[in-house]
PDB file of C-alpha atoms in Angstrom:
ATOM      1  CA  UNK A  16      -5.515 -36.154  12.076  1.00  0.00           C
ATOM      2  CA  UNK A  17      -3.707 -38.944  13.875  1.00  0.00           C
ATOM      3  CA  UNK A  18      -2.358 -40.492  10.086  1.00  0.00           C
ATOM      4  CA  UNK A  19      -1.404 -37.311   8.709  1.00  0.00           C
ATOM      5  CA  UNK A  20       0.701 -36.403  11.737  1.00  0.00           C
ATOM      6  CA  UNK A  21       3.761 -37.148   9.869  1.00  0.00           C
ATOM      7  CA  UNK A  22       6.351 -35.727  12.852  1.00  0.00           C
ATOM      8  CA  UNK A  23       5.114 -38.428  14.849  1.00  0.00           C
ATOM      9  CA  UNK A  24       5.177 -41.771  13.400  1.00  0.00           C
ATOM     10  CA  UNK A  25       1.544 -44.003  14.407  1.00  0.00           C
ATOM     11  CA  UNK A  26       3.721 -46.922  16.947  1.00  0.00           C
ATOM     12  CA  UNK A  27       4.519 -43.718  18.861  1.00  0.00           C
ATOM     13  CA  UNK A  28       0.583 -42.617  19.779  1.00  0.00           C
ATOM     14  CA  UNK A  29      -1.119 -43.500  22.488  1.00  0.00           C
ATOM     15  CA  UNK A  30      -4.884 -43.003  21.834  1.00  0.00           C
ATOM     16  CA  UNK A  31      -7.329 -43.574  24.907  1.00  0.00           C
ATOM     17  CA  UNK A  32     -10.950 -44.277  23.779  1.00  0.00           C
ATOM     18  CA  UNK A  33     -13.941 -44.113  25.955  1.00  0.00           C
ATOM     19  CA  UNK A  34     -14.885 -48.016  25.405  1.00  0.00           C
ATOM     20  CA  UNK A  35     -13.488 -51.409  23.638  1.00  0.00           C
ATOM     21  CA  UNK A  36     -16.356 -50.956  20.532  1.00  0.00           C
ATOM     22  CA  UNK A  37     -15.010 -47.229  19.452  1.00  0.00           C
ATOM     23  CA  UNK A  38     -11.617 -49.196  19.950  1.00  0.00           C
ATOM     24  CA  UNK A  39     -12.451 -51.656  17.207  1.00  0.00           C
ATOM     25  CA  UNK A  40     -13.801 -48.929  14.978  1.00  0.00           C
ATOM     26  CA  UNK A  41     -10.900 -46.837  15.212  1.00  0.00           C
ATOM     27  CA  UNK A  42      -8.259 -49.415  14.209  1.00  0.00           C
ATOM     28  CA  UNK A  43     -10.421 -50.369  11.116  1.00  0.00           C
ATOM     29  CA  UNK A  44     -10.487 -46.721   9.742  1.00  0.00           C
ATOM     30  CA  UNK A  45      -6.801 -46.530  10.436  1.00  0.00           C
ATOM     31  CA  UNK A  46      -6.199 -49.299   8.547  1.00  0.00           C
ATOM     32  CA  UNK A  47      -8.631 -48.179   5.655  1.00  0.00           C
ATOM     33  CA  UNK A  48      -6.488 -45.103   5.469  1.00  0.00           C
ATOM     34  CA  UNK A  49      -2.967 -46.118   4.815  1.00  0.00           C
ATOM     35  CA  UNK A  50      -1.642 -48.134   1.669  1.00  0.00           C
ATOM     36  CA  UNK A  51       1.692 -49.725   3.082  1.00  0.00           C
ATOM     37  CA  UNK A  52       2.691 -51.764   6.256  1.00  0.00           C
ATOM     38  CA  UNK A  53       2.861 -49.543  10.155  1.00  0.00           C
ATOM     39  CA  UNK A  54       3.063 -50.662  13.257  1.00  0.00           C
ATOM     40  CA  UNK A  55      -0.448 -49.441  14.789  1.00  0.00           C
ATOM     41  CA  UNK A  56      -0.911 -46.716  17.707  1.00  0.00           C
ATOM     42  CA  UNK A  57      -1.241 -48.332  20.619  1.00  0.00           C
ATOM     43  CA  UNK A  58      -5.094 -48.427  21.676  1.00  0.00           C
ATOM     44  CA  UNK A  59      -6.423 -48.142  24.944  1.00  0.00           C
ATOM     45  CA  UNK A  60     -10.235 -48.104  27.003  1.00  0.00           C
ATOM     46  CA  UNK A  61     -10.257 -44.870  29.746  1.00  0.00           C
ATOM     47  CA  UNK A  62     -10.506 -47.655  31.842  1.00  0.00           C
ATOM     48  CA  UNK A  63      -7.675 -49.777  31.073  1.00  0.00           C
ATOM     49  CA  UNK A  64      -5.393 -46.699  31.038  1.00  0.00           C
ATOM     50  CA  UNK A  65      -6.096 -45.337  34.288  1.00  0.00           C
ATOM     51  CA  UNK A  66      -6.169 -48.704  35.631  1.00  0.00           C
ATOM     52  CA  UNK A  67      -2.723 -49.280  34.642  1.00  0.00           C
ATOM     53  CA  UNK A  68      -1.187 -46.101  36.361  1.00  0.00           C
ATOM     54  CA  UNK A  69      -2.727 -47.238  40.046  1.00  0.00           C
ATOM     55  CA  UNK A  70      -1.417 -50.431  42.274  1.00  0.00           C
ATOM     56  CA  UNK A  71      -4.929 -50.949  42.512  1.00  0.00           C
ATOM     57  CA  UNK A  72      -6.682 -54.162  40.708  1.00  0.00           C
ATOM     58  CA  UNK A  73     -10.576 -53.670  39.617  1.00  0.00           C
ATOM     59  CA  UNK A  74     -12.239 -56.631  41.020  1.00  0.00           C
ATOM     60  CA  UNK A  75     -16.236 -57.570  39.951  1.00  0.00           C
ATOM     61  CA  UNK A  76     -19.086 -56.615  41.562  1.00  0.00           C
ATOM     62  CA  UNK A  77     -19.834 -59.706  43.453  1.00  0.00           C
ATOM     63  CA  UNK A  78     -16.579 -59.605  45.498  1.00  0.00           C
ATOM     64  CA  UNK A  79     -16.898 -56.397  46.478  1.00  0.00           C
ATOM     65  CA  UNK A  80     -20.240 -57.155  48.121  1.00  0.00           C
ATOM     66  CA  UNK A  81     -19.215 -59.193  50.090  1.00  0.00           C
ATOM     67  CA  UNK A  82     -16.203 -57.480  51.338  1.00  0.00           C
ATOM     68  CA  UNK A  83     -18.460 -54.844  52.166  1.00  0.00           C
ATOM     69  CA  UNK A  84     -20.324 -57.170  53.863  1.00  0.00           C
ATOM     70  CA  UNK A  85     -17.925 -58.161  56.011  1.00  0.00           C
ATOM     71  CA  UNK A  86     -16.908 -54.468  56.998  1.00  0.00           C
ATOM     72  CA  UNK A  87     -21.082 -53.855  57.785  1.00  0.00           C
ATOM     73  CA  UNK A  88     -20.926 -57.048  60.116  1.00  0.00           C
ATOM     74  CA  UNK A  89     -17.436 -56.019  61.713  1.00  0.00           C
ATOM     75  CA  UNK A  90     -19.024 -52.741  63.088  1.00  0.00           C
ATOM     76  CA  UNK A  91     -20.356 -53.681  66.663  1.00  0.00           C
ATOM     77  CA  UNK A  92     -23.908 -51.899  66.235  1.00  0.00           C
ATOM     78  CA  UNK A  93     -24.786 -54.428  63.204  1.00  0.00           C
ATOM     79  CA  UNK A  94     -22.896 -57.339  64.032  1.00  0.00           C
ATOM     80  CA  UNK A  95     -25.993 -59.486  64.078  1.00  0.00           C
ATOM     81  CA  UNK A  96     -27.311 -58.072  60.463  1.00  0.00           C
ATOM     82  CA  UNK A  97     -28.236 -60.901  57.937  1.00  0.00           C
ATOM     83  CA  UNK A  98     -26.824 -60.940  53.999  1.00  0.00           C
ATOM     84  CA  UNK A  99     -30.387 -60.947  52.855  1.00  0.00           C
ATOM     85  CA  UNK A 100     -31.217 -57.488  54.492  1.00  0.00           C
ATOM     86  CA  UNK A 101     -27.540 -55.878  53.721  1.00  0.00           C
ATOM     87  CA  UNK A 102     -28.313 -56.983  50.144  1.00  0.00           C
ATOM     88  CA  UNK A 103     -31.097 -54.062  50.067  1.00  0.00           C
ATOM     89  CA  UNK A 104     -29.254 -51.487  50.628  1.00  0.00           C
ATOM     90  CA  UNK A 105     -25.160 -53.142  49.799  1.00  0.00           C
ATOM     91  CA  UNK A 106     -25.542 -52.098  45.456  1.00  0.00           C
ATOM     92  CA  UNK A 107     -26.892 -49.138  46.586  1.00  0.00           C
ATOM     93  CA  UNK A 108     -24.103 -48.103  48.362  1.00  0.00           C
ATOM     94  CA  UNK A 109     -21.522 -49.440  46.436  1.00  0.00           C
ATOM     95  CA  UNK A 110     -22.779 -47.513  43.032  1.00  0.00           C
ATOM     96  CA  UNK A 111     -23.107 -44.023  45.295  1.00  0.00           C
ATOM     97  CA  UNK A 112     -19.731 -44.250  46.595  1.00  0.00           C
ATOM     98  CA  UNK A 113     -18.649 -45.023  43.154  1.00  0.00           C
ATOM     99  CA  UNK A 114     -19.361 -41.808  42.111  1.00  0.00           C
ATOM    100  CA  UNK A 115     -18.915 -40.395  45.052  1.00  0.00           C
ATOM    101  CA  UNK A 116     -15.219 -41.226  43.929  1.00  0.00           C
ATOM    102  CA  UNK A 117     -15.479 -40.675  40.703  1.00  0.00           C
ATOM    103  CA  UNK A 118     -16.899 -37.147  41.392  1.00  0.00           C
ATOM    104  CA  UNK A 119     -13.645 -36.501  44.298  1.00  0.00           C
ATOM    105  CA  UNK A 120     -16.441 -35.278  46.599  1.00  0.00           C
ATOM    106  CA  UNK A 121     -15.922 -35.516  50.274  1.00  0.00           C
ATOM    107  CA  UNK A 122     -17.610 -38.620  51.924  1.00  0.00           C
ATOM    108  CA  UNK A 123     -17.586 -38.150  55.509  1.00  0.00           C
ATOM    109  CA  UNK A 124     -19.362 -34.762  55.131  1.00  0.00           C
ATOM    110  CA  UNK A 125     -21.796 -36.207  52.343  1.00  0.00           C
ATOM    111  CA  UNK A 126     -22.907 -38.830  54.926  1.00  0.00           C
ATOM    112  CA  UNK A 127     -23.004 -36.085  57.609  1.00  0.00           C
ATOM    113  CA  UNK A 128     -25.219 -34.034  56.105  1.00  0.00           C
ATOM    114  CA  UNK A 129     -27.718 -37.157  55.030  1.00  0.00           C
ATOM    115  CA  UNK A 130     -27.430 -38.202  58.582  1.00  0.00           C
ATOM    116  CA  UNK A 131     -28.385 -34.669  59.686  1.00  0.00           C
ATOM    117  CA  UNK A 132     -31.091 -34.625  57.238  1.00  0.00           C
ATOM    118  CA  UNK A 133     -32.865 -38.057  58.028  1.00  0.00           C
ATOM    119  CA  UNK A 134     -32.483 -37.175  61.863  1.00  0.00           C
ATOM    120  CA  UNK A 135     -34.665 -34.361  61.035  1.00  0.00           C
ATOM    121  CA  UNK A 136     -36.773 -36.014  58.680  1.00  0.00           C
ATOM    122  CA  UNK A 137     -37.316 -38.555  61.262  1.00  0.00           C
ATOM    123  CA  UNK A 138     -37.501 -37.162  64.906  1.00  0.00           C
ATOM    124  CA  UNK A 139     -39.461 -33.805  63.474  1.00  0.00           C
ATOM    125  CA  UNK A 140     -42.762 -33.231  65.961  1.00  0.00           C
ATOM    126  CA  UNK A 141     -41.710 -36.178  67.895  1.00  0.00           C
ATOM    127  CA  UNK A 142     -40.910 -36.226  71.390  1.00  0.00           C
ATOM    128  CA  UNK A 143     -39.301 -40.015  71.327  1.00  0.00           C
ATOM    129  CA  UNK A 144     -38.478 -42.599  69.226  1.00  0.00           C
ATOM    130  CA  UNK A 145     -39.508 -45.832  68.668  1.00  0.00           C
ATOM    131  CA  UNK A 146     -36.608 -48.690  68.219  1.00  0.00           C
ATOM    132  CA  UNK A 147     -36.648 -49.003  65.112  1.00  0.00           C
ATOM    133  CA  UNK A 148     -36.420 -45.262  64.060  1.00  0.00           C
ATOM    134  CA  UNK A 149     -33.220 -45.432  66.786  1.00  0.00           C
ATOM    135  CA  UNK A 150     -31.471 -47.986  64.468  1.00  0.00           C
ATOM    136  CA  UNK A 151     -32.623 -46.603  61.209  1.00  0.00           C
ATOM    137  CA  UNK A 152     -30.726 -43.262  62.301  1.00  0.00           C
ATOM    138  CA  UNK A 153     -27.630 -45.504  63.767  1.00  0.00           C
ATOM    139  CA  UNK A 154     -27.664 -46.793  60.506  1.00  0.00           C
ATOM    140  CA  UNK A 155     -26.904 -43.325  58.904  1.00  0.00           C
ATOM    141  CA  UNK A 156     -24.535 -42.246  61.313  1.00  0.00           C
ATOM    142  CA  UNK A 157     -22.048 -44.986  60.795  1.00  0.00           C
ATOM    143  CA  UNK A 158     -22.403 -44.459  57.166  1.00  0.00           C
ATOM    144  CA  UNK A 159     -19.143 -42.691  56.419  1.00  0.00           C
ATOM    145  CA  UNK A 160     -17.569 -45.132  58.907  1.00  0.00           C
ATOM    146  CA  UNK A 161     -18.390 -48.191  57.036  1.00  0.00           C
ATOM    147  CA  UNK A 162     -17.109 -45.588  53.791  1.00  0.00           C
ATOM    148  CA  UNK A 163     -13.532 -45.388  55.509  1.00  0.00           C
ATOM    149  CA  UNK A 164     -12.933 -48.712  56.505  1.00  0.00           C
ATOM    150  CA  UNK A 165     -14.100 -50.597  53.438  1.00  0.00           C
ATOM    151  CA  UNK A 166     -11.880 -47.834  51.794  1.00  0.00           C
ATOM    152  CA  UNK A 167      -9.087 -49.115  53.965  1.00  0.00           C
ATOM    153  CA  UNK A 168     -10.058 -53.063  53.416  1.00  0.00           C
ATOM    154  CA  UNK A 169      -9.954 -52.199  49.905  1.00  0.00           C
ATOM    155  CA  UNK A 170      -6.284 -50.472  49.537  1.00  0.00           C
ATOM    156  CA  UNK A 171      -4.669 -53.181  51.889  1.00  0.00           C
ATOM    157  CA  UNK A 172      -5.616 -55.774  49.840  1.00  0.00           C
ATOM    158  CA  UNK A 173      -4.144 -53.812  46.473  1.00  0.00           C
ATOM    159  CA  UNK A 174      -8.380 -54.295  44.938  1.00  0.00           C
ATOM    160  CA  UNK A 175     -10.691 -51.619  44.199  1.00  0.00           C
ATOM    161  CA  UNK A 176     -13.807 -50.396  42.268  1.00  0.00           C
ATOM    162  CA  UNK A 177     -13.788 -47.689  39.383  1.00  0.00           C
ATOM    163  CA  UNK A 178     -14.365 -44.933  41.719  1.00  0.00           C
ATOM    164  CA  UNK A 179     -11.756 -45.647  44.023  1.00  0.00           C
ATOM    165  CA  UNK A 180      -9.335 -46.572  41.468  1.00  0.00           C
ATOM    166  CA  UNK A 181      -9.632 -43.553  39.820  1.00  0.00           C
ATOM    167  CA  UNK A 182      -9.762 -41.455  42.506  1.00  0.00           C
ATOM    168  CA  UNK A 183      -6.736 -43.333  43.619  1.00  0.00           C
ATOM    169  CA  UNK A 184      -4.867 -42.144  40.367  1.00  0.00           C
ATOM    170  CA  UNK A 185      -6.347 -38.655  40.349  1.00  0.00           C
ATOM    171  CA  UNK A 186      -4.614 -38.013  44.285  1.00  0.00           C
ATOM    172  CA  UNK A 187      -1.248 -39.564  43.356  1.00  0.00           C
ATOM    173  CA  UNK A 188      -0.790 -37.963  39.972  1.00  0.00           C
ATOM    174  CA  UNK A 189      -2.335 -33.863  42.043  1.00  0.00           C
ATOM    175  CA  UNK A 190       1.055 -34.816  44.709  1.00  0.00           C
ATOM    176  CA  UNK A 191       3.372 -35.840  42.370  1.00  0.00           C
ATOM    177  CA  UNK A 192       4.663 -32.248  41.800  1.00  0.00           C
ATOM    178  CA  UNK A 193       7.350 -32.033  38.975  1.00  0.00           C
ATOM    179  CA  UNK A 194       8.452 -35.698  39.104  1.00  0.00           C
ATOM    180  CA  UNK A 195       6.398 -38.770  37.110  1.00  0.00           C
ATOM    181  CA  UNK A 196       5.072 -41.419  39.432  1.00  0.00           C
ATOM    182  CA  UNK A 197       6.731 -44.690  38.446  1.00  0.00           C
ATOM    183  CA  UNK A 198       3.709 -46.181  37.061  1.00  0.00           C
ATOM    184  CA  UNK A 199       4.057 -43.230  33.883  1.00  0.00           C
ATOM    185  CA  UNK A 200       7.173 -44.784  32.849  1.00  0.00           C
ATOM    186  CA  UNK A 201       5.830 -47.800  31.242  1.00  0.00           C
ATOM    187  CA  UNK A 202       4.229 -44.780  28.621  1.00  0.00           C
ATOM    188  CA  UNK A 203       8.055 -42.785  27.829  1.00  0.00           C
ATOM    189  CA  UNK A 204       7.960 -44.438  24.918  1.00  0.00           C
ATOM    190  CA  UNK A 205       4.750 -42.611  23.145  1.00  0.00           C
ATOM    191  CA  UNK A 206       5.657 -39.270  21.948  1.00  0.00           C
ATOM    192  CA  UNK A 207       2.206 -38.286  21.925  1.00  0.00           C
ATOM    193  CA  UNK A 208      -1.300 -38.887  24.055  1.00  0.00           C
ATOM    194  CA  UNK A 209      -4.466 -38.844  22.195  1.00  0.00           C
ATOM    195  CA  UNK A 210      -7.996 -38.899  24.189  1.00  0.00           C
ATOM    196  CA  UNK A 211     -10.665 -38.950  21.342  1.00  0.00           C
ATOM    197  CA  UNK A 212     -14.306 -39.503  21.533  1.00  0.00           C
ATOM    198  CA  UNK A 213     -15.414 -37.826  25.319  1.00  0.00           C
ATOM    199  CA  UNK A 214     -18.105 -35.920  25.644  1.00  0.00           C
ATOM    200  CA  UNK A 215     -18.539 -35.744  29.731  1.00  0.00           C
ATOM    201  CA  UNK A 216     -16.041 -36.216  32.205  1.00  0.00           C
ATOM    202  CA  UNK A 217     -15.677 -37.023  35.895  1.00  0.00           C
ATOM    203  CA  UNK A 218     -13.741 -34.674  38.440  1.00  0.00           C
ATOM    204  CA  UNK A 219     -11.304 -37.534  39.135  1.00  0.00           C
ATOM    205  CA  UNK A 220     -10.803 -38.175  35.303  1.00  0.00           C
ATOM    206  CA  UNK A 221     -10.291 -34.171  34.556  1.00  0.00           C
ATOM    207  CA  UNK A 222      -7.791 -33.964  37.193  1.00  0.00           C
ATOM    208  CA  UNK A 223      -6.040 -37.309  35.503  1.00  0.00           C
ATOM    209  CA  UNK A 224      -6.134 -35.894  31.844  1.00  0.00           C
ATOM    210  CA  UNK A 225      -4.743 -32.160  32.483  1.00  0.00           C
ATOM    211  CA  UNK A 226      -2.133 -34.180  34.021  1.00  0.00           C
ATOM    212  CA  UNK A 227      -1.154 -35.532  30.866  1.00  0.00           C
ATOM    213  CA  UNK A 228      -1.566 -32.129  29.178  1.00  0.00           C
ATOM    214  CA  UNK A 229       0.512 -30.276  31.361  1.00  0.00           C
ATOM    215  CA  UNK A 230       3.542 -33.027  31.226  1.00  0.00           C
ATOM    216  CA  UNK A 231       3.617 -34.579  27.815  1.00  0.00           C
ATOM    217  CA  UNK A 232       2.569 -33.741  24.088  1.00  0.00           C
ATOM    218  CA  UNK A 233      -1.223 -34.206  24.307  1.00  0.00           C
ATOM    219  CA  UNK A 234      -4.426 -34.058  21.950  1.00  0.00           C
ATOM    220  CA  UNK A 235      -8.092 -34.229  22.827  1.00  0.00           C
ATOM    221  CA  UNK A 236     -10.479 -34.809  20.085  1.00  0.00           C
ATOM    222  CA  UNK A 237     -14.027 -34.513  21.515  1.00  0.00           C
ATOM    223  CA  UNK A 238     -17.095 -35.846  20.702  1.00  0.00           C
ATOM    224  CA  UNK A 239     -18.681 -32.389  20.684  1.00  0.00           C
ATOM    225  CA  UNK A 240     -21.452 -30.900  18.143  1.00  0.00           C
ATOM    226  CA  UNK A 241     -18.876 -28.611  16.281  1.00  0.00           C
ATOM    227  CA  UNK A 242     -21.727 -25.737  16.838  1.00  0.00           C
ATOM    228  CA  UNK A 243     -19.904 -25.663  20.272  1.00  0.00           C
TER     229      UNK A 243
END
């Protein structure tokens, strides 16, 4: 489809692929069907694309524990917590609000209602509690804090995970209205947006994609049983 488009030349696509293998692949059958020298479509990962359009930089796993970290041990109720017994619990965390993100669900009230629900759990047919079950329900209610302000520690120092950057992305492009962001005009010169190869996709990267389809030419090829 994307070679026999002949009122768009291939240097004008930009095709988004799910991951960097599917990226190799494509540009090898591309290649295998023309005869004579193009310039080829430019070829990006989900993740590189949506990256681009946020001020926010994807840093690795390992920095954002200890960021995290350091927003756990800044709260007064667990400033005396060691990085052994935040490590149980830190990847946890991290990968839930990930796709807590991802999903564009609303934190605070997620952690709410698992507060509630542990509170119960715990404190059912009890008249008190012992110390321990105190601070394992503290724990839960500052949950959504420690949410916000590593959100916060994140954004002021221009870093984020996939979640957050895409969620990031997702809320800028929904507020934009009728007028680009300025991070789209590093794309005016494709005439045409190609996602190929999804099967499943997030909240935050549904909201990102009918962006695209609503404000430029744009073509989804999916990776769907054609049954469906």
């Amino acid at each position: 489809q994307i070679v026999q488009n002949k009122a768009v030349s291939l240097e004008k696509n930009l095709i988004i692929l799910p991951n960097k293998h599917t990226k190799k692949i494509l540009q090898k059958e591309i290649a295998l069907l023309i005869d004579q020298p193009y310039f080829s479509p430019t070829i990006l990962t989900i993740n590189e694309f949506i990256e681009s359009l946020s001020p926010l930089r994807s840093i690795p796993k390992e920095e954002l524990i200890l960021l995290l970290f350091d927003t756990y041990i800044a709260l007064d109720s667990f400033k005396n917590e060691t990085f052994q017994r935040f490590l149980s619990w830190g990847s946890i965390f991290l990968s839930d609000i990930n796709e807590i993100d991802l999903q564009l669900a609303d934190a605070p009230l997620i952690f709410t209602n698992l507060s509630e629900a542990k509170e119960i759990e715990t404190s059912f047919l009890k008249e008190t509690l012992t110390e321990n079950q105190i601070s394992y329900l503290q724990f839960y209610v500052q949950l959504s804090e420690i949410y916000l302000v590593f959100h916060q520690k994140l954004i002021s120092k221009g870093v984020g995970y996939e979640g957050l950057i895409y969620r990031d992305v997702a809320e800028q492009l929904s507020k934009s209205n009728n007028s680009d962001p300025e991070a789209i005009k590093q794309y005016q010169f494709f005439k045409k947006f190609i996602f190929v190869g999804f099967h499943a996709l997030s909240p935050s990267e549904m909201t990102i994609l009918e962006y695209f389809y609503h404000r430029f030419e744009t073509s989804f090829i999916f990776d769907i049983d054609h049954f469906y």
